[in-house]
mmCIF file of C-alpha atoms in Angstrom:
data_model
loop_
_atom_site.group_PDB
_atom_site.id
_atom_site.type_symbol
_atom_site.label_atom_id
_atom_site.label_comp_id
_atom_site.label_asym_id
_atom_site.label_seq_id
_atom_site.Cartn_x
_atom_site.Cartn_y
_atom_site.Cartn_z
ATOM 1 C CA MET A 1 107.377 130.762 92.878
ATOM 2 C CA ARG A 2 104.291 128.571 92.963
ATOM 3 C CA GLU A 3 105.051 127.215 89.504
ATOM 4 C CA LEU A 4 108.643 126.485 90.559
ATOM 5 C CA LEU A 5 107.488 124.540 93.606
ATOM 6 C CA ARG A 6 104.893 122.693 91.543
ATOM 7 C CA SER A 7 107.506 121.810 88.952
ATOM 8 C CA TRP A 8 109.823 120.479 91.643
ATOM 9 C CA TRP A 9 106.979 118.487 93.230
ATOM 10 C CA ARG A 10 106.336 116.748 89.909
ATOM 11 C CA GLU A 11 110.018 116.149 89.209
ATOM 12 C CA PRO A 12 110.665 112.456 88.481
ATOM 13 C CA ARG A 13 113.687 110.527 89.567
ATOM 14 C CA PRO A 14 116.787 110.915 87.418
ATOM 15 C CA ALA A 15 117.132 108.052 85.002
ATOM 16 C CA ASN A 16 119.845 105.409 85.359
ATOM 17 C CA PRO A 17 121.450 106.229 88.735
ATOM 18 C CA PRO A 18 124.925 104.732 89.246
ATOM 19 C CA ARG A 19 124.877 101.098 90.273
ATOM 20 C CA ARG A 20 126.095 99.980 93.660
ATOM 21 C CA GLY A 21 129.785 99.130 93.343
ATOM 22 C CA TRP A 22 132.830 98.254 95.340
ATOM 23 C CA ARG A 23 133.364 101.893 96.330
ATOM 24 C CA ASP A 24 130.020 101.892 98.142
ATOM 25 C CA TRP A 25 130.910 98.744 100.025
ATOM 26 C CA ALA A 26 134.327 100.167 100.877
ATOM 27 C CA LEU A 27 132.710 103.379 102.159
ATOM 28 C CA VAL A 28 130.337 101.402 104.389
ATOM 29 C CA ALA A 29 133.168 99.265 105.733
ATOM 30 C CA LEU A 30 135.317 102.329 106.422
ATOM 31 C CA LEU A 31 132.510 104.142 108.241
ATOM 32 C CA ALA A 32 131.633 101.046 110.255
ATOM 33 C CA ALA A 33 135.256 100.713 111.319
ATOM 34 C CA ALA A 34 135.418 104.417 112.175
ATOM 35 C CA GLY A 35 132.268 104.133 114.276
ATOM 36 C CA SER A 36 133.606 101.148 116.159
ATOM 37 C CA LEU A 37 136.905 102.892 116.764
ATOM 38 C CA GLU A 38 135.142 106.029 117.967
ATOM 39 C CA GLY A 39 133.167 103.967 120.463
ATOM 40 C CA LEU A 40 136.367 102.450 121.833
ATOM 41 C CA VAL A 41 138.462 105.595 122.182
ATOM 42 C CA ARG A 42 135.891 108.157 123.291
ATOM 43 C CA SER A 43 134.932 108.330 126.916
ATOM 44 C CA ASP A 44 132.409 111.169 126.672
ATOM 45 C CA LEU A 45 129.682 109.248 124.821
ATOM 46 C CA PRO A 46 126.326 109.126 126.634
ATOM 47 C CA SER A 47 125.459 106.086 128.685
ATOM 48 C CA PRO A 48 124.780 103.350 127.856
ATOM 49 C CA THR A 49 127.661 103.698 125.377
ATOM 50 C CA VAL A 50 126.541 100.708 123.349
ATOM 51 C CA VAL A 51 123.459 102.584 122.080
ATOM 52 C CA PRO A 52 125.212 105.371 120.109
ATOM 53 C CA VAL A 53 127.839 102.916 118.856
ATOM 54 C CA LEU A 54 125.233 100.440 117.623
ATOM 55 C CA ILE A 55 123.298 103.203 115.880
ATOM 56 C CA GLY A 56 126.421 104.757 114.363
ATOM 57 C CA VAL A 57 127.678 101.418 113.043
ATOM 58 C CA GLY A 58 124.305 99.796 112.320
ATOM 59 C CA LEU A 59 123.064 102.607 110.093
ATOM 60 C CA THR A 60 126.074 102.606 107.760
ATOM 61 C CA PRO A 61 124.485 100.039 105.345
ATOM 62 C CA VAL A 62 121.757 102.562 104.437
ATOM 63 C CA LEU A 63 124.343 104.209 102.186
ATOM 64 C CA LEU A 64 124.193 101.198 99.874
ATOM 65 C CA TRP A 65 120.657 102.167 98.804
ATOM 66 C CA ARG A 66 121.014 105.936 99.012
ATOM 67 C CA ARG A 67 120.673 106.370 95.229
ATOM 68 C CA THR A 68 117.880 103.900 94.545
ATOM 69 C CA ARG A 69 115.817 104.315 97.778
ATOM 70 C CA PRO A 70 116.803 107.674 99.308
ATOM 71 C CA LEU A 71 113.450 108.335 100.999
ATOM 72 C CA LEU A 72 113.182 104.858 102.515
ATOM 73 C CA MET A 73 116.720 105.057 103.881
ATOM 74 C CA THR A 74 115.926 108.484 105.378
ATOM 75 C CA VAL A 75 112.808 107.079 107.012
ATOM 76 C CA VAL A 76 114.965 104.334 108.554
ATOM 77 C CA ALA A 77 117.962 106.432 109.641
ATOM 78 C CA PHE A 78 116.604 109.588 111.258
ATOM 79 C CA PRO A 79 113.825 108.009 113.346
ATOM 80 C CA ALA A 80 116.431 105.482 114.514
ATOM 81 C CA CYS A 81 118.610 108.371 115.669
ATOM 82 C CA ALA A 82 115.621 109.883 117.475
ATOM 83 C CA LEU A 83 114.978 106.556 119.214
ATOM 84 C CA GLY A 84 118.619 106.404 120.275
ATOM 85 C CA GLU A 85 118.366 109.876 121.803
ATOM 86 C CA VAL A 86 115.350 108.726 123.793
ATOM 87 C CA LEU A 87 117.289 105.736 125.119
ATOM 88 C CA VAL A 88 120.293 107.811 126.230
ATOM 89 C CA HIS A 89 118.211 110.873 127.208
ATOM 90 C CA GLY A 90 120.309 113.228 125.153
ATOM 91 C CA ASP A 91 122.324 113.809 122.012
ATOM 92 C CA LEU A 92 124.136 110.731 120.664
ATOM 93 C CA ARG A 93 127.303 112.815 120.047
ATOM 94 C CA MET A 94 128.643 110.290 117.514
ATOM 95 C CA ASN A 95 130.817 112.137 115.012
ATOM 96 C CA THR A 96 130.541 109.189 112.650
ATOM 97 C CA LEU A 97 126.831 109.930 112.168
ATOM 98 C CA ALA A 98 127.886 112.822 109.941
ATOM 99 C CA PHE A 99 127.641 110.297 107.100
ATOM 100 C CA LEU A 100 123.858 110.842 107.222
ATOM 101 C CA LEU A 101 124.523 113.973 105.165
ATOM 102 C CA PHE A 102 125.051 111.585 102.243
ATOM 103 C CA LEU A 103 121.412 110.563 102.630
ATOM 104 C CA VAL A 104 120.250 114.175 102.694
ATOM 105 C CA PHE A 105 122.335 114.897 99.606
ATOM 106 C CA SER A 106 120.865 111.856 97.829
ATOM 107 C CA LEU A 107 117.301 113.060 98.462
ATOM 108 C CA SER A 108 117.693 116.036 96.144
ATOM 109 C CA ARG A 109 120.233 114.397 93.819
ATOM 110 C CA TRP A 110 118.599 111.031 93.141
ATOM 111 C CA GLY A 111 115.070 111.200 94.539
ATOM 112 C CA SER A 112 111.908 112.474 92.920
ATOM 113 C CA GLY A 113 110.476 115.829 93.906
ATOM 114 C CA ARG A 114 107.990 114.224 96.259
ATOM 115 C CA GLU A 115 110.677 112.047 97.844
ATOM 116 C CA ALA A 116 112.931 115.054 98.401
ATOM 117 C CA ALA A 117 110.082 117.016 99.986
ATOM 118 C CA PHE A 118 109.009 114.187 102.311
ATOM 119 C CA GLY A 119 112.593 113.359 103.210
ATOM 120 C CA ALA A 120 113.435 116.979 104.016
ATOM 121 C CA ALA A 121 110.292 117.161 106.167
ATOM 122 C CA ILE A 122 111.378 114.063 108.115
ATOM 123 C CA VAL A 123 114.850 115.496 108.728
ATOM 124 C CA ALA A 124 113.407 118.867 109.763
ATOM 125 C CA ALA A 125 110.947 117.161 112.099
ATOM 126 C CA LYS A 126 113.749 115.200 113.776
ATOM 127 C CA ILE A 127 115.862 118.331 114.335
ATOM 128 C CA THR A 128 112.853 120.253 115.631
ATOM 129 C CA TRP A 129 111.909 117.438 117.986
ATOM 130 C CA SER A 130 115.449 117.155 119.380
ATOM 131 C CA ALA A 131 115.537 120.887 120.055
ATOM 132 C CA ALA A 132 112.047 120.901 121.564
ATOM 133 C CA VAL A 133 112.817 118.187 124.122
ATOM 134 C CA GLY A 134 116.169 119.739 124.986
ATOM 135 C CA TYR A 135 118.492 117.094 123.568
ATOM 136 C CA VAL A 136 120.246 119.757 121.431
ATOM 137 C CA GLY A 137 120.516 123.488 121.995
ATOM 138 C CA PRO A 138 118.881 126.106 119.752
ATOM 139 C CA GLY A 139 122.259 127.068 118.305
ATOM 140 C CA ASP A 140 123.131 123.503 117.422
ATOM 141 C CA ALA A 141 119.667 123.011 115.919
ATOM 142 C CA LEU A 142 120.057 126.099 113.693
ATOM 143 C CA ALA A 143 123.544 124.988 112.666
ATOM 144 C CA GLY A 144 122.236 121.529 111.821
ATOM 145 C CA ALA A 145 119.409 123.017 109.772
ATOM 146 C CA GLY A 146 121.924 125.100 107.849
ATOM 147 C CA VAL A 147 124.112 122.088 107.096
ATOM 148 C CA ILE A 148 121.080 120.069 105.999
ATOM 149 C CA SER A 149 119.959 122.892 103.702
ATOM 150 C CA ALA A 150 123.427 123.108 102.194
ATOM 151 C CA ALA A 151 123.468 119.350 101.492
ATOM 152 C CA LEU A 152 120.067 119.567 99.807
ATOM 153 C CA ALA A 153 121.210 122.556 97.740
ATOM 154 C CA VAL A 154 124.387 120.794 96.603
ATOM 155 C CA GLY A 155 122.381 117.733 95.554
ATOM 156 C CA ALA A 156 119.900 119.847 93.599
ATOM 157 C CA ALA A 157 122.715 121.816 91.927
ATOM 158 C CA LEU A 158 124.491 118.659 90.791
ATOM 159 C CA ARG A 159 121.174 117.267 89.580
ATOM 160 C CA TRP A 160 120.524 120.281 87.328
ATOM 161 C CA ARG A 161 124.132 120.335 86.172
ATOM 162 C CA ALA A 162 123.906 116.689 85.091
ATOM 163 C CA ARG A 163 120.676 117.445 83.248
ATOM 164 C CA ALA A 164 122.261 120.404 81.465
ATOM 165 C CA ARG A 165 125.191 118.254 80.386
ATOM 166 C CA GLN A 166 122.803 115.583 79.125
ATOM 167 C CA ARG A 167 121.023 118.193 77.034
ATOM 168 C CA GLU A 168 124.337 119.280 75.591
ATOM 169 C CA PHE A 169 125.148 115.681 74.698
ATOM 170 C CA GLU A 170 121.764 115.269 73.023
ATOM 171 C CA GLN A 171 122.336 118.465 71.052
ATOM 172 C CA VAL A 172 125.709 117.201 69.851
ATOM 173 C CA LYS A 173 124.129 113.897 68.821
ATOM 174 C CA LEU A 174 121.359 115.740 67.006
ATOM 175 C CA LEU A 175 123.848 117.863 65.073
ATOM 176 C CA GLU A 176 125.808 114.766 64.122
ATOM 177 C CA ARG A 177 122.644 113.024 62.896
ATOM 178 C CA GLU A 178 121.843 116.114 60.852
ATOM 179 C CA ARG A 179 125.261 116.028 59.227
ATOM 180 C CA LEU A 180 124.861 112.335 58.498
ATOM 181 C CA ALA A 181 121.439 112.933 56.979
ATOM 182 C CA ARG A 182 122.894 115.616 54.698
ATOM 183 C CA ASP A 183 125.607 113.263 53.513
ATOM 184 C CA LEU A 184 123.088 110.511 52.906
ATOM 185 C CA HIS A 185 120.850 112.942 51.054
ATOM 186 C CA ASP A 186 123.671 113.681 48.639
ATOM 187 C CA THR A 187 124.258 109.949 48.156
ATOM 188 C CA VAL A 188 120.579 109.268 47.494
ATOM 189 C CA ALA A 189 120.451 112.167 45.051
ATOM 190 C CA HIS A 190 123.411 110.645 43.188
ATOM 191 C CA HIS A 191 121.651 107.258 42.952
ATOM 192 C CA VAL A 192 118.433 108.858 41.694
ATOM 193 C CA SER A 193 120.332 110.898 39.089
ATOM 194 C CA ALA A 194 122.050 107.742 37.879
ATOM 195 C CA MET A 195 118.691 105.985 37.582
ATOM 196 C CA ALA A 196 117.279 108.878 35.579
ATOM 197 C CA VAL A 197 120.235 108.861 33.158
ATOM 198 C CA ARG A 198 120.081 105.069 32.719
ATOM 199 C CA ALA A 199 116.347 105.201 32.154
ATOM 200 C CA GLN A 200 116.745 107.828 29.432
ATOM 201 C CA ALA A 201 119.484 105.794 27.775
ATOM 202 C CA GLY A 202 117.386 102.628 27.969
ATOM 203 C CA LEU A 203 114.403 104.357 26.362
ATOM 204 C CA ALA A 204 116.622 105.720 23.579
ATOM 205 C CA MET A 205 118.111 102.287 22.762
ATOM 206 C CA MET A 206 115.022 100.144 23.407
ATOM 207 C CA GLU A 207 114.165 99.679 19.706
ATOM 208 C CA THR A 208 117.681 99.386 18.271
ATOM 209 C CA GLN A 209 119.505 97.582 21.103
ATOM 210 C CA PRO A 210 117.081 95.689 23.397
ATOM 211 C CA SER A 211 119.976 94.081 25.292
ATOM 212 C CA ALA A 212 121.322 97.526 26.251
ATOM 213 C CA ALA A 213 117.865 98.482 27.544
ATOM 214 C CA ALA A 214 117.810 95.314 29.675
ATOM 215 C CA ASP A 215 121.237 96.188 31.069
ATOM 216 C CA ALA A 216 119.954 99.672 31.944
ATOM 217 C CA LEU A 217 117.014 98.151 33.828
ATOM 218 C CA ARG A 218 119.366 95.956 35.848
ATOM 219 C CA ILE A 219 121.520 98.942 36.722
ATOM 220 C CA ILE A 220 118.410 100.937 37.670
ATOM 221 C CA GLU A 221 117.281 98.092 39.942
ATOM 222 C CA ALA A 222 120.653 98.001 41.698
ATOM 223 C CA GLU A 223 120.737 101.771 42.085
ATOM 224 C CA ALA A 224 117.174 101.763 43.461
ATOM 225 C CA SER A 225 118.074 99.118 46.045
ATOM 226 C CA ARG A 226 121.069 101.140 47.206
ATOM 227 C CA ALA A 227 119.038 104.336 47.316
ATOM 228 C CA LEU A 228 116.342 102.639 49.391
ATOM 229 C CA ALA A 229 118.934 101.338 51.829
ATOM 230 C CA GLU A 230 120.468 104.804 52.143
ATOM 231 C CA MET A 231 117.065 106.369 52.748
ATOM 232 C CA ARG A 232 116.286 103.885 55.519
ATOM 233 C CA THR A 233 119.624 104.688 57.124
ATOM 234 C CA MET A 234 118.848 108.382 56.900
ATOM 235 C CA VAL A 235 115.469 107.867 58.573
ATOM 236 C CA ARG A 236 117.066 105.908 61.389
ATOM 237 C CA ALA A 237 119.631 108.653 61.888
ATOM 238 C CA LEU A 238 116.994 111.357 62.070
ATOM 239 C CA ARG A 239 114.762 109.416 64.453
ATOM 240 C CA HIS A 240 117.257 108.796 67.247
ATOM 241 C CA ASP A 241 118.303 105.379 65.959
ATOM 242 C CA GLU A 242 114.729 104.098 65.710
ATOM 243 C CA PRO A 243 114.105 101.596 62.900
ATOM 244 C CA ALA A 244 112.466 102.952 59.793
ATOM 245 C CA GLU A 245 108.775 102.229 59.534
ATOM 246 C CA ARG A 246 107.822 99.735 56.846
ATOM 247 C CA LEU A 247 104.072 100.179 57.318
ATOM 248 C CA PRO A 248 101.982 101.754 54.533
ATOM 249 C CA THR A 249 101.717 105.534 54.576
ATOM 250 C CA PRO A 250 98.755 106.469 56.821
ATOM 251 C CA ARG A 251 95.613 107.811 55.162
ATOM 252 C CA ILE A 252 92.678 109.896 56.331
ATOM 253 C CA ALA A 253 90.599 106.744 56.737
ATOM 254 C CA ASP A 254 93.153 105.471 59.259
ATOM 255 C CA LEU A 255 91.987 108.166 61.672
ATOM 256 C CA GLN A 256 89.152 105.837 62.613
ATOM 257 C CA ARG A 257 91.757 103.646 64.319
ATOM 258 C CA LEU A 258 92.207 106.390 66.903
ATOM 259 C CA ALA A 259 88.530 106.267 67.868
ATOM 260 C CA GLY A 260 87.100 104.239 70.721
ATOM 261 C CA HIS A 261 87.871 103.594 74.373
ATOM 262 C CA ALA A 262 91.380 102.826 75.592
ATOM 263 C CA ASP A 263 92.141 100.629 78.587
ATOM 264 C CA HIS A 264 93.154 103.735 80.507
ATOM 265 C CA GLY A 265 92.252 107.275 79.553
ATOM 266 C CA PRO A 266 89.516 109.191 77.773
ATOM 267 C CA ALA A 267 87.499 108.006 74.799
ATOM 268 C CA VAL A 268 88.281 109.352 71.325
ATOM 269 C CA GLU A 269 85.628 110.534 68.864
ATOM 270 C CA VAL A 270 86.569 111.058 65.208
ATOM 271 C CA GLU A 271 84.481 113.129 62.786
ATOM 272 C CA LEU A 272 85.331 113.534 59.087
ATOM 273 C CA VAL A 273 83.550 116.230 57.079
ATOM 274 C CA GLY A 274 83.912 117.122 53.404
ATOM 275 C CA ASP A 275 85.671 115.603 50.410
ATOM 276 C CA LEU A 276 88.708 113.829 51.825
ATOM 277 C CA ASP A 277 89.223 111.205 49.117
ATOM 278 C CA GLY A 278 91.404 113.164 46.716
ATOM 279 C CA LEU A 279 93.987 114.458 49.166
ATOM 280 C CA PRO A 280 97.662 114.090 48.283
ATOM 281 C CA ALA A 281 99.396 111.354 50.250
ATOM 282 C CA SER A 282 101.670 113.851 52.012
ATOM 283 C CA VAL A 283 98.719 115.920 53.249
ATOM 284 C CA ALA A 284 96.733 112.874 54.376
ATOM 285 C CA ALA A 285 99.729 111.420 56.211
ATOM 286 C CA THR A 286 100.443 114.747 57.906
ATOM 287 C CA ILE A 287 96.851 115.126 59.089
ATOM 288 C CA TYR A 288 97.000 111.616 60.545
ATOM 289 C CA ARG A 289 100.347 112.216 62.280
ATOM 290 C CA LEU A 290 99.179 115.526 63.760
ATOM 291 C CA ALA A 291 95.999 113.927 65.067
ATOM 292 C CA GLN A 292 97.876 110.928 66.438
ATOM 293 C CA GLU A 293 100.390 113.099 68.271
ATOM 294 C CA SER A 294 97.665 115.344 69.675
ATOM 295 C CA VAL A 295 95.613 112.396 70.919
ATOM 296 C CA THR A 296 98.698 110.834 72.508
ATOM 297 C CA ASN A 297 99.534 114.069 74.325
ATOM 298 C CA ALA A 298 95.938 114.450 75.515
ATOM 299 C CA ARG A 299 95.898 110.910 76.895
ATOM 300 C CA ARG A 300 99.135 111.544 78.769
ATOM 301 C CA HIS A 301 98.599 115.038 80.105
ATOM 302 C CA ALA A 302 94.883 115.949 80.138
ATOM 303 C CA GLN A 303 93.798 115.861 83.767
ATOM 304 C CA ASP A 304 90.398 114.257 84.442
ATOM 305 C CA ALA A 305 89.564 114.180 80.733
ATOM 306 C CA THR A 306 86.749 111.872 79.613
ATOM 307 C CA ARG A 307 86.591 112.637 75.899
ATOM 308 C CA ILE A 308 88.940 113.649 73.078
ATOM 309 C CA THR A 309 87.382 114.947 69.876
ATOM 310 C CA VAL A 310 89.137 114.744 66.510
ATOM 311 C CA ARG A 311 87.438 116.718 63.722
ATOM 312 C CA VAL A 312 88.713 117.003 60.138
ATOM 313 C CA VAL A 313 86.973 119.351 57.738
ATOM 314 C CA ALA A 314 87.956 119.697 54.067
ATOM 315 C CA ASP A 315 86.853 122.326 51.553
ATOM 316 C CA GLU A 316 88.007 123.160 48.049
ATOM 317 C CA ASN A 317 91.317 124.676 49.128
ATOM 318 C CA MET A 318 92.150 123.680 52.721
ATOM 319 C CA VAL A 319 91.996 120.820 55.181
ATOM 320 C CA HIS A 320 91.370 121.778 58.809
ATOM 321 C CA LEU A 321 92.130 119.607 61.845
ATOM 322 C CA ARG A 322 90.916 120.244 65.384
ATOM 323 C CA VAL A 323 91.762 118.005 68.354
ATOM 324 C CA SER A 324 90.320 119.007 71.735
ATOM 325 C CA ASP A 325 89.774 117.408 75.127
ATOM 326 C CA ASP A 326 87.534 118.156 78.105
ATOM 327 C CA GLY A 327 90.277 117.977 80.726
ATOM 328 C CA GLY A 328 90.886 120.298 83.643
ATOM 329 C CA GLY A 329 91.729 123.989 83.597
ATOM 330 C CA PRO A 330 94.451 125.526 81.427
ATOM 331 C CA THR A 331 97.816 124.015 82.265
ATOM 332 C CA ALA A 332 101.171 123.804 80.568
ATOM 333 C CA ARG A 333 101.119 120.853 78.211
ATOM 334 C CA VAL A 334 104.404 119.238 77.207
ATOM 335 C CA SER A 335 104.728 116.730 74.417
ATOM 336 C CA GLY A 336 106.006 113.291 75.292
ATOM 337 C CA ARG A 337 109.416 112.024 74.286
ATOM 338 C CA GLY A 338 107.991 109.331 72.082
ATOM 339 C CA GLY A 339 106.558 111.654 69.391
ATOM 340 C CA PHE A 340 107.729 114.581 67.319
ATOM 341 C CA GLY A 341 106.298 117.086 69.806
ATOM 342 C CA LEU A 342 104.681 120.434 69.106
ATOM 343 C CA ILE A 343 107.816 121.772 67.410
ATOM 344 C CA GLY A 344 107.899 118.807 65.056
ATOM 345 C CA MET A 345 104.188 119.166 64.338
ATOM 346 C CA ARG A 346 104.620 122.808 63.364
ATOM 347 C CA GLU A 347 107.671 122.020 61.252
ATOM 348 C CA ARG A 348 105.875 119.256 59.377
ATOM 349 C CA ALA A 349 102.873 121.482 58.669
ATOM 350 C CA HIS A 350 105.109 124.377 57.630
ATOM 351 C CA LEU A 351 106.895 122.200 55.075
ATOM 352 C CA LEU A 352 103.521 121.625 53.389
ATOM 353 C CA GLY A 353 102.527 125.292 53.489
ATOM 354 C CA GLY A 354 100.261 124.968 56.535
ATOM 355 C CA SER A 355 100.256 125.912 60.209
ATOM 356 C CA VAL A 356 99.630 124.408 63.655
ATOM 357 C CA ASP A 357 98.456 126.155 66.819
ATOM 358 C CA ALA A 358 97.985 124.716 70.308
ATOM 359 C CA GLY A 359 96.822 126.130 73.599
ATOM 360 C CA PRO A 360 94.343 125.910 76.485
ATOM 361 C CA ASP A 361 90.671 126.660 76.054
ATOM 362 C CA ARG A 362 89.044 129.393 78.104
ATOM 363 C CA ASP A 363 86.988 127.084 80.295
ATOM 364 C CA HIS A 364 88.718 123.737 80.201
ATOM 365 C CA GLY A 365 90.808 121.408 78.124
ATOM 366 C CA TRP A 366 93.415 121.837 75.439
ATOM 367 C CA THR A 367 92.964 122.313 71.702
ATOM 368 C CA VAL A 368 95.280 121.721 68.759
ATOM 369 C CA THR A 369 94.296 123.208 65.393
ATOM 370 C CA ALA A 370 95.994 122.745 62.040
ATOM 371 C CA ALA A 371 95.343 124.039 58.534
ATOM 372 C CA LEU A 372 96.922 122.554 55.409
ATOM 373 C CA PRO A 373 96.366 123.400 51.744
ATOM 374 C CA ARG A 374 94.844 120.562 49.713
ATOM 375 C CA ALA A 375 97.677 120.909 47.204
ATOM 376 C CA ALA A 376 100.767 120.590 49.384
ATOM 377 C CA ALA A 377 103.258 123.403 48.946
#
């Protein structure tokens, strides 16, 4: 239960809430008209009648910012209702004020975890205060608390449902990218096979027909250009439409670029031990990527960390990587969206015949260890 509450407290706002549109303006206009009409036709409103009518009509614009500023609009609306009750010495009894449930709903649907908690506390405090001073009866207060809880629950349910649907969409996109990558792989394989056949033919006819060998080289060049273009497309498809990197393949020596002090976050210390010069390019690049991802995660998630240590040790058969930080106690560590994540790290190491492990230390911090064979599998 504690972990659930902590997770909700840290919940960020949902990304890309719907923009304010004509429907929102129409809703505000309709509610304002309904509030004005209620003030004209009802004779049982508390005196002075202008107070509940002004509050019922004047608060309708808060709905325009209910998705982008739900907590601020709650802070404005419910204390205003409390002030109105003080002025009329009782319940406002404006049926139009039921639209404030939209604000309560928006707290759990569009607000962050902290905003929802603070907003719910403000609403609960207002209901408790009204019951304590006698403006509403205990039964009405309990009924209001139940309605408020239901609105919060509906908002939270729709929030999780939207997230689940988004995950389904992402899974469908991922499967489609995988299918595209398979198709492109077959195309690239065809281009490479054609290059191999043309190269063999060119070598066979080099001495007797030099012009045919030159033609083979031109065909090989064209096939290589097409294959390179297909490979870049495949990389973009697999990396969520990110452009393919055109930088040189990282090497072990590039780990020194991770060292030093960042503008914000802990310092990074890099230590290289053993013979690291003769490593295959795939192993060196994987060690660098694993270290880079681990350092990035430590900078983002290590609480109160002052130092991150990257240590690479190579022997005759294996290359070992250890990335650790001195952050707070053991906590769940989640990889950021920008990198491959722990699953991607393990998959990359597995493809080379190695392994990756990650977890909290006994006393403090988080450690990622990896082991790769010098000769990549």
